[in-house]
Amino acid sequence: MSSRADRLGSMSQTPDSAVRTYIEQHRTAFLDDLVEWLRIPSVSAQPDHAPDVRDSADWLATKLKETGFTTAEVWQTEGAPAVFAEWPSDDPDAPTVLVYGHHDVQPAAREDGWDSEPFEPVVRGNRLYARGAADDKGQVFFHTLGVRAHLAATGRTTPAVHLKLLIEGEEESGSPHFRALVERHAGRLAADAVIVSDTGMWSEDTPTVCTGMRGLAECEIRLSGPDQDIHSGSFGGAVPNPATAAARLVAALHDEHARVAVPGFYDGIVELTERERELFAELPFDEDQWLRTAKSHAAHGEAGYSTLERVWARPTAEVNGIGGGYQGPGSKTIIPSTAMVKLSFRLVAGQDPDHIEKAVRAWVDEHVPDGIRHQTVFGAATRPCLTPLEHPALRSVARSMGRAFGTPVRFTREGGSGPAADLQEVLDAPVLFLGISVPSDGWHAPNEKVELDLLLKGVETSAYLWGDLAEHWRDAP
Amino acid sequence: MSSRADRLGSMSQTPDSAVRTYIEQHRTAFLDDLVEWLRIPSVSAQPDHAPDVRDSADWLATKLKETGFTTAEVWQTEGAPAVFAEWPSDDPDAPTVLVYGHHDVQPAAREDGWDSEPFEPVVRGNRLYARGAADDKGQVFFHTLGVRAHLAATGRTTPAVHLKLLIEGEEESGSPHFRALVERHAGRLAADAVIVSDTGMWSEDTPTVCTGMRGLAECEIRLSGPDQDIHSGSFGGAVPNPATAAARLVAALHDEHARVAVPGFYDGIVELTERERELFAELPFDEDQWLRTAKSHAAHGEAGYSTLERVWARPTAEVNGIGGGYQGPGSKTIIPSTAMVKLSFRLVAGQDPDHIEKAVRAWVDEHVPDGIRHQTVFGAATRPCLTPLEHPALRSVARSMGRAFGTPVRFTREGGSGPAADLQEVLDAPVLFLGISVPSDGWHAPNEKVELDLLLKGVETSAYLWGDLAEHWRDAP
């Protein structure tokens, strides 16, 4: 093949201008629909929002049928429902692709610091503000206009790949029933590749494809000292204080090099290769800018690793919450009866959540002093995952994104966690990441937003991807 | 004086049977009045209870006038009001005694674990349950029936001493305006001795007189990390976490010997003498029983000291509250924006609260890591105090209590704190402690109560004390 033909690509490539025209014509209706979805407060962590999570699933299934999917079903779980949709290709030999995302969102309340109601979406400038705008409704939704643009621009009546969608409803609660759901429906979910749209990219100017996500293990450690709050004058200095015990546990969580000090925590981890460290180092990383995005005032982490390595490729332990005793105004001279700590551990490839749970339990048992009773409760864990850099589907994603953004894409990882590894494991399929969110989108934070330009680049990437995948699927690496 | 005369005491001694008869005749009305007072929720720490604290002061002033005090005034402060009352002796050479107590109470709510409403007093068995029953309304109030019994049994129309009462309204909030109040009214408060009725005794069977109280310094340390809660997946492991910083501060508060690790904390303290350690060791201390009272499951404290020494005579640091991040149900994968710690330090004679504040501030500055901003707010401090064992007034208190209880009294200290030291310092008068509460009374805890038998022994002690003091005041040691 000549270098010119290589540059232009094959004739089956979707004309880019046709895709863009179609998107431009349909963007208003697309955004109106997304806003309607974002109004549904589908907070999976809060029991009183369970009806909203169900409404969100119903809404999405209806919308996917309108989009053209031949099947769109709400799948019940023991928790919140997922949505499954399917649109087979008329080419029986086409590869099968499963798109994963989630329709539940993090808790949000105006008083947490939002400038507008989190569930009353509002456009300010070129940004759409709402809980779920980026994480993850916006990123799920770009595939609906994407597949329509793919059909319109290619003149096809069915996608170039057998397209499936699985949009779960408990991702923000640690996906407690997701693996069982995938196992139960493994036959219908079977796919040659999984496209996860629940990650971010480097920046507006530097589109990137993510090659891995960290896993997550979470626990709450509950400590009990005196059977009730007792007077710190009468008893202070002579009995163990559960708030002190909680603090000492947290203080013992990291060593002086900011490494996690739980024995066995690093067992079996896949270390970064020199090539991966080089790829990370090539990114236009500006630590001051990153700190502004992180709304933080210093970088601090495991000795011997860069900030990017720390957030993408190193396992961590963080305190998400700590509490005990009197927290109201003024003072109350008590030894508290109870204290608690919520910890989360981000895991990298090679770490097994079951092993981590055992290691943490042993470490807690070791560190809690006499006279303090304790209970450690683990939530559902999420496994880490990593995509092979040389996989042809990863190249298709990178190429499609490059066309949409008009610039070559680079490679990153994602510090957050998703149930992608369950899909990889149960379906025995490689997992690719197609996400257009940027770090300033404020996931899990007040004033979450999505950049409208990027959202439409997501649509465009999705529109190119199915043709590219069908064409290059069997390319040798 | 013969040994027989010594045993019987002098002829001016109040007949014990007359005192007891008077108390028995008036106990119902006395308890009814106390219950009425306990119904007023005079919680000084909670601004919405400010009117109740004022009502409590008004109620007390009215009741003291009914009792016979010639003066009973509500004294305003910049915070909650105090009550001052006076009842001069007809003997101009009589000593002047000032009784100190407080009419404000700790916060209390049914849902904290109370078996009945904290401000709806109820008698179960021989106990009166209500917030303030022991700390301190019950112990203030026994002096009202005490002085009436003293007069009735001796046939006097005025007390044998010039009697003054100062009952403050902000003790449970650290007495922020008390010292200024005492300084402003130093002339009217002038006394030869101060009797503090805001402490406890060993047990029902072992009446004791307290010889000292610990002081108190309190602070809240507020820590800020990211400007808002941020996603622990995106940023975890690479920025400082204020909850971790809070925990590390608390963990650094004590060394491996459970000594307070703030440099300079022990500067200048008056160490226990061997004689005092012997007196403590003679008490019938049962650590298992003490732990049951403390509702705690282990004894733990500064190495090299007994439990009694730790709670009475050693300075301490305790965490009264800690908080940061998500404390609700389930999990929230954030790095919290803020965290806080409430600490209190119990101080012993020789420790200066101003020095402690400086030492703690320097220690906090030293320990808070880069990227975490912090602010330390100190409340009003209370100085420690210690009564000379050989003071004649201390002997009068011990003798009067011995008569009421029918057994010799022993000596203790009190781990809690009160503004007694301000009285000692401003009025240049020795401070004595007359308290009848027992450790199981649940000060600051749910189900606070007072033992009715002991409350009446307090009345009886008070009835004997003024005559004994007048008689023995000028005894050489």
Coordinates of N, CA and C in Angstrom, one line a residue, chain A residues 1-11 471-472 475:
Chain A
M1 N 0.9 -1.2 0.0 CA 0.0 0.0 0.0 C 0.9 1.2 0.0
S2 N 0.6 2.2 -0.9 CA 1.4 3.4 -1.0 C 1.2 4.2 0.3
S3 N 2.2 5.1 0.4 CA 2.1 6.0 1.6 C 0.9 6.9 1.5
R4 N 0.5 7.3 0.2 CA -0.6 8.2 0.0 C -1.9 7.5 0.4
A5 N -2.1 6.2 -0.1 CA -3.2 5.5 0.2 C -3.3 5.3 1.8
D6 N -2.2 5.1 2.4 CA -2.2 4.9 3.8 C -2.7 6.2 4.5
R7 N -2.2 7.3 4.0 CA -2.7 8.6 4.6 C -4.2 8.8 4.5
L8 N -4.7 8.5 3.3 CA -6.1 8.8 3.0 C -7.0 7.7 3.7
G9 N -6.4 6.5 3.9 CA -7.2 5.5 4.4 C -8.0 4.8 3.2
S10 N -8.7 3.8 3.5 CA -9.4 3.0 2.5 C -10.7 3.8 2.1
M11 N -11.3 3.4 1.0 CA -12.5 4.0 0.5 C -13.7 3.9 1.4
E471 N -13.4 -2.5 9.7 CA -12.5 -2.6 8.7 C -11.1 -3.2 9.2
H472 N -10.7 -2.7 10.4 CA -9.4 -3.0 10.9 C -9.4 -4.2 11.9
D475 N -6.8 -6.8 11.6 CA -5.4 -6.4 11.3 C -4.4 -7.1 12.3

